[in-house]
């Protein structure tokens, strides 16, 4: 069992930056692929980025977002730069023992990111 707790969300102006963190419980964190997903109001949840050795990003965040992980701290990060209003969403951290494409077995509670224009 893995428990995930996100933090770092908030309100930021367009062009600004935020760094999300996701702290994981358990001693086998390094074995999991970790992903970030987001869900905007009225839209389906979408993939943002994932990491385990290799890294994948959805096209809309390439060059602006950076995913990273610190296995010693059981934490995965999402550095978000050049934020746009369309990045507004609840951001979720997730973990899978499978591939980066999932399915993801464990989910955090989410953290709200709001980008004002």
PDB file of C-alpha atoms in Angstrom:
ATOM      1  CA  UNK A   1       0.000   0.000   0.000  1.00  0.00           C
ATOM      2  CA  UNK A   2       1.236   3.462  -0.936  1.00  0.00           C
ATOM      3  CA  UNK A   3      -0.187   6.698   0.419  1.00  0.00           C
ATOM      4  CA  UNK A   4       0.387   9.892  -1.519  1.00  0.00           C
ATOM      5  CA  UNK A   5       0.041  13.466  -0.276  1.00  0.00           C
ATOM      6  CA  UNK A   6       0.334  16.403  -2.661  1.00  0.00           C
ATOM      7  CA  UNK A   7       1.220  19.961  -1.713  1.00  0.00           C
ATOM      8  CA  UNK A   8       2.305  23.191  -3.350  1.00  0.00           C
ATOM      9  CA  UNK A   9      -0.791  24.220  -5.236  1.00  0.00           C
ATOM     10  CA  UNK A  10      -2.156  27.741  -5.173  1.00  0.00           C
ATOM     11  CA  UNK A  11      -3.096  30.834  -7.129  1.00  0.00           C
ATOM     12  CA  UNK A  12      -0.577  32.327  -9.530  1.00  0.00           C
ATOM     13  CA  UNK A  13      -0.667  34.821 -12.360  1.00  0.00           C
ATOM     14  CA  UNK A  14      -0.108  33.737 -15.931  1.00  0.00           C
ATOM     15  CA  UNK A  15       3.596  33.430 -16.637  1.00  0.00           C
ATOM     16  CA  UNK A  16       4.344  32.510 -13.046  1.00  0.00           C
ATOM     17  CA  UNK A  17       5.694  29.327 -11.518  1.00  0.00           C
ATOM     18  CA  UNK A  18       4.696  26.742  -8.937  1.00  0.00           C
ATOM     19  CA  UNK A  19       6.339  23.596  -7.671  1.00  0.00           C
ATOM     20  CA  UNK A  20       4.135  20.708  -6.647  1.00  0.00           C
ATOM     21  CA  UNK A  21       5.384  18.024  -4.300  1.00  0.00           C
ATOM     22  CA  UNK A  22       4.047  14.551  -3.643  1.00  0.00           C
ATOM     23  CA  UNK A  23       5.234  12.702  -0.560  1.00  0.00           C
ATOM     24  CA  UNK A  24       4.838   8.930  -0.597  1.00  0.00           C
ATOM     25  CA  UNK A  25       4.717   6.437   2.239  1.00  0.00           C
ATOM     26  CA  UNK A  26       6.447   3.076   2.115  1.00  0.00           C
ATOM     27  CA  UNK A  27       9.964   1.749   1.719  1.00  0.00           C
ATOM     28  CA  UNK A  28       9.735   0.730  -1.943  1.00  0.00           C
ATOM     29  CA  UNK A  29       9.140   4.161  -3.457  1.00  0.00           C
ATOM     30  CA  UNK A  30      11.978   3.803  -5.951  1.00  0.00           C
ATOM     31  CA  UNK A  31      10.287   0.782  -7.532  1.00  0.00           C
ATOM     32  CA  UNK A  32       7.224   2.771  -8.566  1.00  0.00           C
ATOM     33  CA  UNK A  33       6.638   4.825 -11.640  1.00  0.00           C
ATOM     34  CA  UNK A  34       5.254   8.158 -10.494  1.00  0.00           C
ATOM     35  CA  UNK A  35       2.903  10.308 -12.477  1.00  0.00           C
ATOM     36  CA  UNK A  36       1.163  13.640 -12.364  1.00  0.00           C
ATOM     37  CA  UNK A  37      -2.335  14.038 -13.738  1.00  0.00           C
ATOM     38  CA  UNK A  38      -4.769  16.957 -13.774  1.00  0.00           C
ATOM     39  CA  UNK A  39      -8.484  17.499 -14.040  1.00  0.00           C
ATOM     40  CA  UNK A  40     -10.014  20.816 -15.030  1.00  0.00           C
ATOM     41  CA  UNK A  41     -13.656  21.648 -14.265  1.00  0.00           C
ATOM     42  CA  UNK A  42     -15.968  19.845 -16.644  1.00  0.00           C
ATOM     43  CA  UNK A  43     -13.140  17.894 -18.249  1.00  0.00           C
ATOM     44  CA  UNK A  44     -11.757  14.403 -17.927  1.00  0.00           C
ATOM     45  CA  UNK A  45      -8.600  13.736 -15.985  1.00  0.00           C
ATOM     46  CA  UNK A  46      -5.542  13.903 -18.223  1.00  0.00           C
ATOM     47  CA  UNK A  47      -1.961  12.725 -18.032  1.00  0.00           C
ATOM     48  CA  UNK A  48       0.668  15.427 -17.435  1.00  0.00           C
ATOM     49  CA  UNK A  49       4.006  13.723 -16.776  1.00  0.00           C
ATOM     50  CA  UNK A  50       5.559  10.526 -15.430  1.00  0.00           C
ATOM     51  CA  UNK A  51       8.969   9.322 -14.325  1.00  0.00           C
ATOM     52  CA  UNK A  52      10.835   6.139 -13.539  1.00  0.00           C
ATOM     53  CA  UNK A  53      14.206   6.284 -15.210  1.00  0.00           C
ATOM     54  CA  UNK A  54      12.612   7.585 -18.378  1.00  0.00           C
ATOM     55  CA  UNK A  55      10.349  10.620 -18.413  1.00  0.00           C
ATOM     56  CA  UNK A  56       7.228  11.347 -20.415  1.00  0.00           C
ATOM     57  CA  UNK A  57       5.288  14.582 -20.791  1.00  0.00           C
ATOM     58  CA  UNK A  58       2.062  15.453 -22.470  1.00  0.00           C
ATOM     59  CA  UNK A  59       2.724  17.779 -25.408  1.00  0.00           C
ATOM     60  CA  UNK A  60       1.005  20.811 -23.902  1.00  0.00           C
ATOM     61  CA  UNK A  61       3.509  21.057 -21.010  1.00  0.00           C
ATOM     62  CA  UNK A  62       6.748  20.140 -22.765  1.00  0.00           C
ATOM     63  CA  UNK A  63       9.348  22.845 -22.254  1.00  0.00           C
ATOM     64  CA  UNK A  64       7.393  24.381 -19.368  1.00  0.00           C
ATOM     65  CA  UNK A  65       7.003  21.603 -16.763  1.00  0.00           C
ATOM     66  CA  UNK A  66       9.710  19.406 -15.267  1.00  0.00           C
ATOM     67  CA  UNK A  67       9.071  16.227 -13.324  1.00  0.00           C
ATOM     68  CA  UNK A  68      11.713  14.923 -10.945  1.00  0.00           C
ATOM     69  CA  UNK A  69      11.993  12.595  -7.983  1.00  0.00           C
ATOM     70  CA  UNK A  70      14.103  12.213  -4.872  1.00  0.00           C
ATOM     71  CA  UNK A  71      14.015   8.566  -3.848  1.00  0.00           C
ATOM     72  CA  UNK A  72      15.804   9.311  -0.564  1.00  0.00           C
ATOM     73  CA  UNK A  73      12.911  11.572   0.397  1.00  0.00           C
ATOM     74  CA  UNK A  74      10.155   9.444  -1.164  1.00  0.00           C
ATOM     75  CA  UNK A  75       9.035  12.531  -3.044  1.00  0.00           C
ATOM     76  CA  UNK A  76       8.193  13.411  -6.617  1.00  0.00           C
ATOM     77  CA  UNK A  77       8.039  16.990  -7.848  1.00  0.00           C
ATOM     78  CA  UNK A  78       6.443  18.897 -10.683  1.00  0.00           C
ATOM     79  CA  UNK A  79       8.088  22.227 -11.444  1.00  0.00           C
ATOM     80  CA  UNK A  80       5.663  24.308 -13.484  1.00  0.00           C
ATOM     81  CA  UNK A  81       6.947  27.393 -15.270  1.00  0.00           C
ATOM     82  CA  UNK A  82       5.338  29.809 -17.732  1.00  0.00           C
ATOM     83  CA  UNK A  83       1.942  28.864 -16.401  1.00  0.00           C
ATOM     84  CA  UNK A  84      -1.123  29.541 -18.516  1.00  0.00           C
ATOM     85  CA  UNK A  85      -4.792  29.905 -17.526  1.00  0.00           C
ATOM     86  CA  UNK A  86      -5.471  26.590 -19.279  1.00  0.00           C
ATOM     87  CA  UNK A  87      -3.192  24.882 -16.741  1.00  0.00           C
ATOM     88  CA  UNK A  88      -5.833  25.564 -14.086  1.00  0.00           C
ATOM     89  CA  UNK A  89      -6.905  22.212 -12.639  1.00  0.00           C
ATOM     90  CA  UNK A  90      -6.708  19.902  -9.674  1.00  0.00           C
ATOM     91  CA  UNK A  91      -3.375  18.141  -9.924  1.00  0.00           C
ATOM     92  CA  UNK A  92      -3.057  14.560  -8.735  1.00  0.00           C
ATOM     93  CA  UNK A  93      -0.030  12.460  -7.968  1.00  0.00           C
ATOM     94  CA  UNK A  94      -0.214   8.742  -8.751  1.00  0.00           C
ATOM     95  CA  UNK A  95       1.930   5.639  -8.455  1.00  0.00           C
ATOM     96  CA  UNK A  96       2.117   2.396 -10.397  1.00  0.00           C
ATOM     97  CA  UNK A  97       4.263  -0.707 -10.141  1.00  0.00           C
ATOM     98  CA  UNK A  98       3.797  -1.103 -13.889  1.00  0.00           C
ATOM     99  CA  UNK A  99       4.842   1.032 -16.827  1.00  0.00           C
ATOM    100  CA  UNK A 100       4.615   4.799 -17.167  1.00  0.00           C
ATOM    101  CA  UNK A 101       1.435   4.342 -19.166  1.00  0.00           C
ATOM    102  CA  UNK A 102      -0.261   2.743 -16.181  1.00  0.00           C
ATOM    103  CA  UNK A 103      -2.706   1.738 -14.982  1.00  0.00           C
ATOM    104  CA  UNK A 104      -1.977   3.709 -11.840  1.00  0.00           C
ATOM    105  CA  UNK A 105      -2.866   1.963  -8.621  1.00  0.00           C
ATOM    106  CA  UNK A 106      -2.491   4.680  -5.998  1.00  0.00           C
ATOM    107  CA  UNK A 107      -3.692   8.281  -6.036  1.00  0.00           C
ATOM    108  CA  UNK A 108      -3.318  11.336  -3.854  1.00  0.00           C
ATOM    109  CA  UNK A 109      -6.148  13.641  -2.852  1.00  0.00           C
ATOM    110  CA  UNK A 110      -5.162  16.373  -5.291  1.00  0.00           C
ATOM    111  CA  UNK A 111      -4.002  19.957  -5.011  1.00  0.00           C
ATOM    112  CA  UNK A 112      -5.651  22.931  -6.720  1.00  0.00           C
ATOM    113  CA  UNK A 113      -3.675  25.047  -9.177  1.00  0.00           C
ATOM    114  CA  UNK A 114      -5.329  28.230 -10.401  1.00  0.00           C
ATOM    115  CA  UNK A 115      -3.690  30.447 -13.002  1.00  0.00           C
ATOM    116  CA  UNK A 116      -5.211  33.887 -13.455  1.00  0.00           C
ATOM    117  CA  UNK A 117      -4.980  35.809 -16.695  1.00  0.00           C
TER     118      UNK A 117
END
